[in-house]
Coordinates of C-alpha atoms in Angstrom, one line a residue:
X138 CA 20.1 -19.8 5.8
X139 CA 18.7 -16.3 6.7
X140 CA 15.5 -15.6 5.6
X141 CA 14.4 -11.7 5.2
X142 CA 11.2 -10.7 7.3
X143 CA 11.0 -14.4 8.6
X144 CA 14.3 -14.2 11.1
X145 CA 12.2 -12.2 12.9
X146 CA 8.8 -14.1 13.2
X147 CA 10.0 -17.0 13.3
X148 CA 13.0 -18.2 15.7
X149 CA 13.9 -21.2 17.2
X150 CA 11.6 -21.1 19.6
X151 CA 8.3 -20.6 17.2
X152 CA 7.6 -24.2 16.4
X153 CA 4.3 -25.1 15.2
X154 CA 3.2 -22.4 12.9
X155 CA -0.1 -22.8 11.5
X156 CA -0.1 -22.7 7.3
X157 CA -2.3 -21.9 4.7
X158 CA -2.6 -25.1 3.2
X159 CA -4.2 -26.7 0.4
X160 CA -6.7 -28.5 2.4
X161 CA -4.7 -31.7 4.0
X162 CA -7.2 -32.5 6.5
X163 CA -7.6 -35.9 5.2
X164 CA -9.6 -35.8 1.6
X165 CA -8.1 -36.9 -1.5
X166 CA -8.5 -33.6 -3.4
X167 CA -5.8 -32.1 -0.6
X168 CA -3.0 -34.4 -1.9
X169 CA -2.6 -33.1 -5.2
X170 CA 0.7 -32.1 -7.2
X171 CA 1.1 -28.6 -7.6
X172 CA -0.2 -26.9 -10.8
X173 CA 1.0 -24.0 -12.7
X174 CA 3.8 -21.8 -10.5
X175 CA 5.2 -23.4 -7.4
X176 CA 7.1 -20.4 -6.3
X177 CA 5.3 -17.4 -5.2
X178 CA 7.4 -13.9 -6.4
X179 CA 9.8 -13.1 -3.5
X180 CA 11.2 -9.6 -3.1
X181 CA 15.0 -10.3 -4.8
X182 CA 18.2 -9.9 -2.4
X183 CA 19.5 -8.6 -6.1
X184 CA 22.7 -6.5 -4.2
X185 CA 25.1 -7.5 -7.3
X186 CA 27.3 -7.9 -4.1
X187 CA 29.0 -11.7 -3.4
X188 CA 29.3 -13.0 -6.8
X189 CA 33.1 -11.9 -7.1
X190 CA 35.0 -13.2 -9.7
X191 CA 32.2 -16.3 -9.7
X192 CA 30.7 -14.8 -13.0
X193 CA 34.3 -16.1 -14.9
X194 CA 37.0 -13.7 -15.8
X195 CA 37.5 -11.7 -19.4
X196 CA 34.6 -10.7 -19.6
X197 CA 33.2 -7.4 -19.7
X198 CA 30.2 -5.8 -21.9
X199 CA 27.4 -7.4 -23.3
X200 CA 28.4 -7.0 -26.7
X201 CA 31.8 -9.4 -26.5
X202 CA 34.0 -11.8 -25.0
X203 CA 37.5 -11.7 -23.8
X204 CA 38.0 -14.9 -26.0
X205 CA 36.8 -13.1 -28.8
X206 CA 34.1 -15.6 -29.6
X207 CA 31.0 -13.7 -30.9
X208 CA 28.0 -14.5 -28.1
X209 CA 24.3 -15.5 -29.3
X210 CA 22.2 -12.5 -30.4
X211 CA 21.1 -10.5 -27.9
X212 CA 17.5 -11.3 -27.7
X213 CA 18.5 -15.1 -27.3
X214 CA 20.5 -14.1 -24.2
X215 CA 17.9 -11.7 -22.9
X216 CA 14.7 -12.4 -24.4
X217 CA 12.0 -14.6 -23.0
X218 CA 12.6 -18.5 -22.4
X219 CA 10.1 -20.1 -24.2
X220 CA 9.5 -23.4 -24.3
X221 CA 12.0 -25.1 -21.6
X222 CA 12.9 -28.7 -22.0
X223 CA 15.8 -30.9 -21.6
X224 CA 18.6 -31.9 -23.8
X225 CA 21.4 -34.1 -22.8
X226 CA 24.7 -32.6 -23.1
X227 CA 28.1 -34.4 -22.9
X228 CA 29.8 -35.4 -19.3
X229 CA 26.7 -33.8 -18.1
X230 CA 23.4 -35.6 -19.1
X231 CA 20.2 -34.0 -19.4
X232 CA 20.2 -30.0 -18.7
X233 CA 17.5 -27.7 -18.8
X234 CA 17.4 -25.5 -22.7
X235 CA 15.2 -22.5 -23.7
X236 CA 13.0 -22.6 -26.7
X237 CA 16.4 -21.5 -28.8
X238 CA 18.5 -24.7 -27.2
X239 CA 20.6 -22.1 -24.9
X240 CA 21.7 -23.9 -21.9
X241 CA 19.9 -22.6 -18.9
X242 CA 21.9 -22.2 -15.4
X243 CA 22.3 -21.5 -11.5
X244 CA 24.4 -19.3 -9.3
X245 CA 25.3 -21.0 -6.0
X246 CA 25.4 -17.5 -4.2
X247 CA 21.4 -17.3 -5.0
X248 CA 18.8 -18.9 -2.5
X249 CA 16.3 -20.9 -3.5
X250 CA 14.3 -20.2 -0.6
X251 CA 13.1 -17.3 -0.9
X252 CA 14.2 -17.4 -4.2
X253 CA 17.1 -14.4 -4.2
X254 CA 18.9 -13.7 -7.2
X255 CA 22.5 -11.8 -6.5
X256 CA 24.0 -11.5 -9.7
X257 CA 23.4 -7.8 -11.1
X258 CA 26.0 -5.4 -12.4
X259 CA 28.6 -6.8 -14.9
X260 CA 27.9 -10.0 -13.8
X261 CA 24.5 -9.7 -15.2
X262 CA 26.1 -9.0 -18.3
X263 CA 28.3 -12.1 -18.5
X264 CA 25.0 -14.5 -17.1
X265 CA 22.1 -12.4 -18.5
X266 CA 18.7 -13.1 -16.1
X267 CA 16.1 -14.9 -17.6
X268 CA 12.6 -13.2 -18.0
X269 CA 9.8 -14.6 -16.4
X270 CA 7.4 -14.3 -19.0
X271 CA 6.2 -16.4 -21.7
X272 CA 7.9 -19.6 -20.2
X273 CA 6.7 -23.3 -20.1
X274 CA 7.7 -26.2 -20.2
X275 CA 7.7 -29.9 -22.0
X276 CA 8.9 -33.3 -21.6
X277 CA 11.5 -34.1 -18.7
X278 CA 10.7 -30.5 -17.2
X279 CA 8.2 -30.4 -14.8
X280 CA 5.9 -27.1 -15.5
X281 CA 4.9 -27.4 -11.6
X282 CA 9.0 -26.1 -11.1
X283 CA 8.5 -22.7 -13.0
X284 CA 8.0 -19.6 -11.1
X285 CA 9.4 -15.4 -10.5
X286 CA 11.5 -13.7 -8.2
X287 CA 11.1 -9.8 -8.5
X288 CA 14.8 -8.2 -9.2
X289 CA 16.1 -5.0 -7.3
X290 CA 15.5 -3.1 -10.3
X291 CA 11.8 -4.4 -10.4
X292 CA 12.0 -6.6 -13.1
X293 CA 10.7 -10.3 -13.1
X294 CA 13.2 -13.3 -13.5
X295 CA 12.2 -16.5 -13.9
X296 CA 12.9 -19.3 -11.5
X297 CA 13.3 -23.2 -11.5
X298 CA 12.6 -25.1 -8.5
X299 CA 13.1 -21.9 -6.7
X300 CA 16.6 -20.9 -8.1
X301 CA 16.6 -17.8 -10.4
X302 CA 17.6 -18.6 -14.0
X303 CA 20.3 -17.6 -16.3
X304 CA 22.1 -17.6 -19.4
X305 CA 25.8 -17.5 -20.4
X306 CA 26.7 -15.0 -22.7
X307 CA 29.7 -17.2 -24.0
X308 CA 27.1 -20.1 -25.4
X309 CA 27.0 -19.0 -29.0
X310 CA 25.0 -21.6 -30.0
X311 CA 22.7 -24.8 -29.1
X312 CA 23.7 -27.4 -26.8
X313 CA 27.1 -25.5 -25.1
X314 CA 27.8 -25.9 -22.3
X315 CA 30.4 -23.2 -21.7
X316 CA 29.5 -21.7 -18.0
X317 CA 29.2 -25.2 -16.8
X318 CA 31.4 -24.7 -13.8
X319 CA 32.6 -21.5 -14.2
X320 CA 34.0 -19.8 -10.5
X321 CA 32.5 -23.1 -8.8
X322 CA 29.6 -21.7 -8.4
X323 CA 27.9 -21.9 -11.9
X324 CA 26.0 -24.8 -13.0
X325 CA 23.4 -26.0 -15.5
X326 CA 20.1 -26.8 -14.2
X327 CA 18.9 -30.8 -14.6
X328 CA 15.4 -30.6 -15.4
X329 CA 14.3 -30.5 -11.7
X330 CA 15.9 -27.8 -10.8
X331 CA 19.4 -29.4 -9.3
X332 CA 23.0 -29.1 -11.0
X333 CA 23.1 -31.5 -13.4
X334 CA 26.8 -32.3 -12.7
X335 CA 25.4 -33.6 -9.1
X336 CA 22.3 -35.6 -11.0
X337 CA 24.9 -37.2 -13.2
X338 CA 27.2 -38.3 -10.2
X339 CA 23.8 -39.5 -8.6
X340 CA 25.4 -37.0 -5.3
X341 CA 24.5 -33.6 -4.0
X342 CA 27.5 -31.2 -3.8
X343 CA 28.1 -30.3 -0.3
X344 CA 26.4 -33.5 1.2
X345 CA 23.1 -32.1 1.3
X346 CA 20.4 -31.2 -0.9
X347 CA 21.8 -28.6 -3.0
X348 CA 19.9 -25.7 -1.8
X349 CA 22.1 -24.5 0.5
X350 CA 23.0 -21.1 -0.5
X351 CA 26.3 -19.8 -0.9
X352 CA 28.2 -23.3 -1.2
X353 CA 30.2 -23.9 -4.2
X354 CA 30.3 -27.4 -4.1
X355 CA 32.8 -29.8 -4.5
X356 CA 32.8 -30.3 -8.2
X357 CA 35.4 -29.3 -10.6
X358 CA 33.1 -27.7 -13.0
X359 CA 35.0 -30.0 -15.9
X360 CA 32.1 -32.5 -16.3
X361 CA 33.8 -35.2 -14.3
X362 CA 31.0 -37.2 -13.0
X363 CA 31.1 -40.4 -10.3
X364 CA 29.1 -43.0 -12.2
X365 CA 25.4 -43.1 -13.9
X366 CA 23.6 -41.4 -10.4
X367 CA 20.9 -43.1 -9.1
X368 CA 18.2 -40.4 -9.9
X369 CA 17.5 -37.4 -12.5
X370 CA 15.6 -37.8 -16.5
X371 CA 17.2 -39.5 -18.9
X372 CA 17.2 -37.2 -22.2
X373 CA 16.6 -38.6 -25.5
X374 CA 15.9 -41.9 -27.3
X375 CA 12.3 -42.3 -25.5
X376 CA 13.6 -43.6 -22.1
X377 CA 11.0 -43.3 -19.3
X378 CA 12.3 -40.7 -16.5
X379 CA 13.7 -42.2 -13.2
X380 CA 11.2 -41.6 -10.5
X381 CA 11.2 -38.6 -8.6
X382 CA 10.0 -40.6 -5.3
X383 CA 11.0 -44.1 -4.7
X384 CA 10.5 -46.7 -1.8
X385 CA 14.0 -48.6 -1.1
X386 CA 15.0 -51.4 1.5
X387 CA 17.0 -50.5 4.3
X388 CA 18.3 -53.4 6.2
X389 CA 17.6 -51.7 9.5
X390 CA 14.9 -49.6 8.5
X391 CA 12.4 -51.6 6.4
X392 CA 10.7 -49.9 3.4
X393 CA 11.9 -46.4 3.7
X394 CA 11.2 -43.0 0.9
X395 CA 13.8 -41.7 -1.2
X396 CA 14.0 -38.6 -3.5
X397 CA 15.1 -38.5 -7.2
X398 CA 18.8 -38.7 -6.0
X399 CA 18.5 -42.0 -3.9
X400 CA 18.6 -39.6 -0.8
X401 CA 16.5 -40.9 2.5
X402 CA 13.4 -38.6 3.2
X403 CA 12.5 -37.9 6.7
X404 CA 9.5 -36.4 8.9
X405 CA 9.7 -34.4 12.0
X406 CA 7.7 -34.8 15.2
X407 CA 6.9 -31.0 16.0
X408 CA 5.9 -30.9 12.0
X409 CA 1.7 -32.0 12.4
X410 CA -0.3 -33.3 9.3
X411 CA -4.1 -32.4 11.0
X412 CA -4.2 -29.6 11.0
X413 CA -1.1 -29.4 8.8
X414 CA 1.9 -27.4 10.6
X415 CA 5.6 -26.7 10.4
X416 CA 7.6 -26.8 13.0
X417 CA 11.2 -26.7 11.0
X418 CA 11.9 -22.8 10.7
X419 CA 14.9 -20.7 10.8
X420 CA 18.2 -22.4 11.9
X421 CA 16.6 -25.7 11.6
X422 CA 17.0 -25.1 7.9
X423 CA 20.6 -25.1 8.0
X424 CA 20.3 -28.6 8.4
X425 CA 17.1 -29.9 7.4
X426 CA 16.1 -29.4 3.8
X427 CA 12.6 -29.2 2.8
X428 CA 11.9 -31.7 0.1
X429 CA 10.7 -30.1 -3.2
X430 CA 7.5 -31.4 -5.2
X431 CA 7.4 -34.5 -7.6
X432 CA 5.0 -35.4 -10.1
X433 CA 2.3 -37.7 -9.1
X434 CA 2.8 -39.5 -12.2
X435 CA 6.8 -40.0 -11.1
X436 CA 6.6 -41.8 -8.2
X437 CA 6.9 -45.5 -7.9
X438 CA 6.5 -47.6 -4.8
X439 CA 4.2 -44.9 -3.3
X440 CA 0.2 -44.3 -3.8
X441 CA 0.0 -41.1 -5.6
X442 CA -3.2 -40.0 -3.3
X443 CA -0.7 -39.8 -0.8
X444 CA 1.7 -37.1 -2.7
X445 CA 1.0 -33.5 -1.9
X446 CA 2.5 -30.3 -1.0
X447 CA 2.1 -27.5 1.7
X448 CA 3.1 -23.9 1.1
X449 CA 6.2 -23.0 4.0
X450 CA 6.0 -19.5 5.8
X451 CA 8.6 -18.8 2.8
X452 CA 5.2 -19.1 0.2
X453 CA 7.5 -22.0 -1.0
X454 CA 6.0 -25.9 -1.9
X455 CA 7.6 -28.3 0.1
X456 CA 6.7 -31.8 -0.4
X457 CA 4.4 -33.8 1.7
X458 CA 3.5 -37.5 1.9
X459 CA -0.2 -38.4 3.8
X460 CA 0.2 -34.6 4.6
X461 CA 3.3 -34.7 6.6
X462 CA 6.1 -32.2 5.4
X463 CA 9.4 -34.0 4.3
X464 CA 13.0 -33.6 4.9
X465 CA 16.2 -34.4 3.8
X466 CA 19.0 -34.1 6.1
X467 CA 22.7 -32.4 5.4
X468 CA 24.1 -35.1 7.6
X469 CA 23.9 -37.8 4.7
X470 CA 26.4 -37.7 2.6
X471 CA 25.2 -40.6 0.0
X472 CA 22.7 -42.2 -1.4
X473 CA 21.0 -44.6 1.0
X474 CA 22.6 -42.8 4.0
X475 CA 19.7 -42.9 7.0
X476 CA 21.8 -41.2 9.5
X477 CA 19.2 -38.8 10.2
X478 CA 16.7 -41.1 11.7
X479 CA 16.5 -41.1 15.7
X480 CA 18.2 -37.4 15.4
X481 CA 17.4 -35.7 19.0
X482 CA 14.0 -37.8 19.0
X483 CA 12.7 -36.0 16.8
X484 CA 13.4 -37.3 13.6
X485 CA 12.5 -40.2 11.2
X486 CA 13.1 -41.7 7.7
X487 CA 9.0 -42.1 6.3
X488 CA 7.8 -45.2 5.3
X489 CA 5.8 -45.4 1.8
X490 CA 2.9 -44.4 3.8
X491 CA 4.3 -41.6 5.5
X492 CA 4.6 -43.4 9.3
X493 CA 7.7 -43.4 10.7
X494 CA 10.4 -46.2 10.3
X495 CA 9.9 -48.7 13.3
X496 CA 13.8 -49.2 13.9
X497 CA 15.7 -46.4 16.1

């Protein structure tokens, strides 16, 4: 993953880079869940170069379809989102709506971090940006995910989890799910910011953590799914969300952390927590994926006090448990895959307190 203006400051040989933090030097008011935006505006890689033929095929303008089914009015595609919240749809489970009900949705040729939307041109046309403005968020969606990237043509799109949000022109109405899919590299959000098709499966399309920009995936786009998933909100009929931070038994390991997907978290040793540092930059992101922020009040196995975030060199959150920086790692390919602890010394699955696991 190449990241603009960083490449340069920070190769593989710049380890240990002090952060700004929020104060992780040990008092409880430092390990708090983010609040309000979590992603600082980024300057947009908005090229409307890459996306190809990604954005589907037949259609053209604005105003129609090349199915001849008449789109949503225009200022439900293009307007404001509103309220976001999440509605389950068929073969997919809970996705991520605006305040109309239109399915909201990701481009796999974005980033995430820095947040870098690349679909201008017609293919803004046929997956119209979101605004940033007047959004929020309710029930299964975490308000803490919501924040702006800053467009090539200087206006303000807004972002889940980091990925810049779209529409479909071809949903004409609430609840389709018509660009589910589409090119392999469209997808509706889950309400942390994931592809719901991967929550559903309880897997991460391309064996990691589904920000890695650029990958399609593996999915067919149809809605097949492989089972109930192990993680994501359950829409509807009052059941309590799945946690987004959970404390399994490995065998091997003992008590180990998981994310919302069942996949093992992990620490690094040139990462410190006093003073708080990061020491996983530039290529090292190609295979270690920061771990995005939960909600305190989602978590089960794991003291809350203990759940906090640190702001990467990016000015994205990445999460932290007893102030050390966490990790998921490309390598697993599963749900309670540990293959990354013991990697070059240097790496560890985290117990509940945020120690390493004892086993190597």
């Amino acid at each position: 993953m190449v990241y603009q203006g960083h490449r340069e400051m920070f190769t593989a040989a710049a380890a240990a880079v002090l952060l700004l933090t929020t104060g992780c030097m040990g008092g409880e008011e430092s390990r708090t869940s983010p609040a309000g935006n979590s992603v600082k505006p980024a300057g947009g890689a908005d090229s409307g170069k890459g996306y190809g033929s990604g954005y589907g095929s037949g259609y053209g303008e604005a105003g129609g379809s090349g199915s001849g089914d008449a789109p949503a009015g225009g200022a439900a595609r293009t307007g404001p989102a509103g309220r976001l919240t999440a509605r389950d749809v068929p073969d997919l489970g809970p996705v991520v709506t605006d305040a109309a009900g239109l399915t909201l949705y990701r481009f796999d040729k974005d980033t995430d971090r820095p947040p870098a939307p690349t679909c201008a041109g017609d293919c803004a046309k046929a997956w119209p940006p979101v605004p940033a403005g007047d959004a929020s968020a309710t029930g299964a969606v975490d308000g803490g995910l919501l924040g702006e990237v800053v467009r090539s043509d200087g206006t303000r799109q807004l972002t889940l989890s980091g990925w810049p949000v779209y529409r479909y022109a071809k949903d004409t109405k609430p609840g389709e799910a018509k660009g589910e899919g589409v090119g392999g590299t469209w997808h509706a959000f889950a309400p942390d910011g994931r592809k719901a098709v991967d929550k559903k499966g309880g897997t991460e399309a391309g064996g990691g953590s589904g920000t890695d920009p650029g990958k399609a995936g593996t999915e067919s786009g149809s809605g097949e799914t492989g089972g109930a998933g192990t993680g994501g909100n359950q829409g509807g009929g009052g059941e309590k969300a799945s946690p987004g931070l959970s404390v399994v038994r490995n065998p091997r390991l003992g008590g180990i952390l998981t994310d919302a997907a069942g996949m093992t978290l992990y620490r690094f040793d040139k990462d410190s927590a006093w003073p708080m540092r990061i020491g996983c930059v530039g290529a090292c992101l190609d295979t270690w994926k920061p771990a995005e922020p939960v909600d305190k009040a989602n978590v089960s196995g794991v003291s809350p006090g203990l759940v906090g975030t640190v702001k990467r060199p990016d000015g994205s959150l990445q999460l932290t448990i007893d102030c050390w920086p966490v990790y998921r790692f490309t390598g697993d390919k599963k749900p309670g895959d540990t293959t990354g602890h013991g990697k070059q010394g240097l790496w560890w699955a985290v117990t509940d307190t945020g120690k390493k696991a004892s086993a190597a």
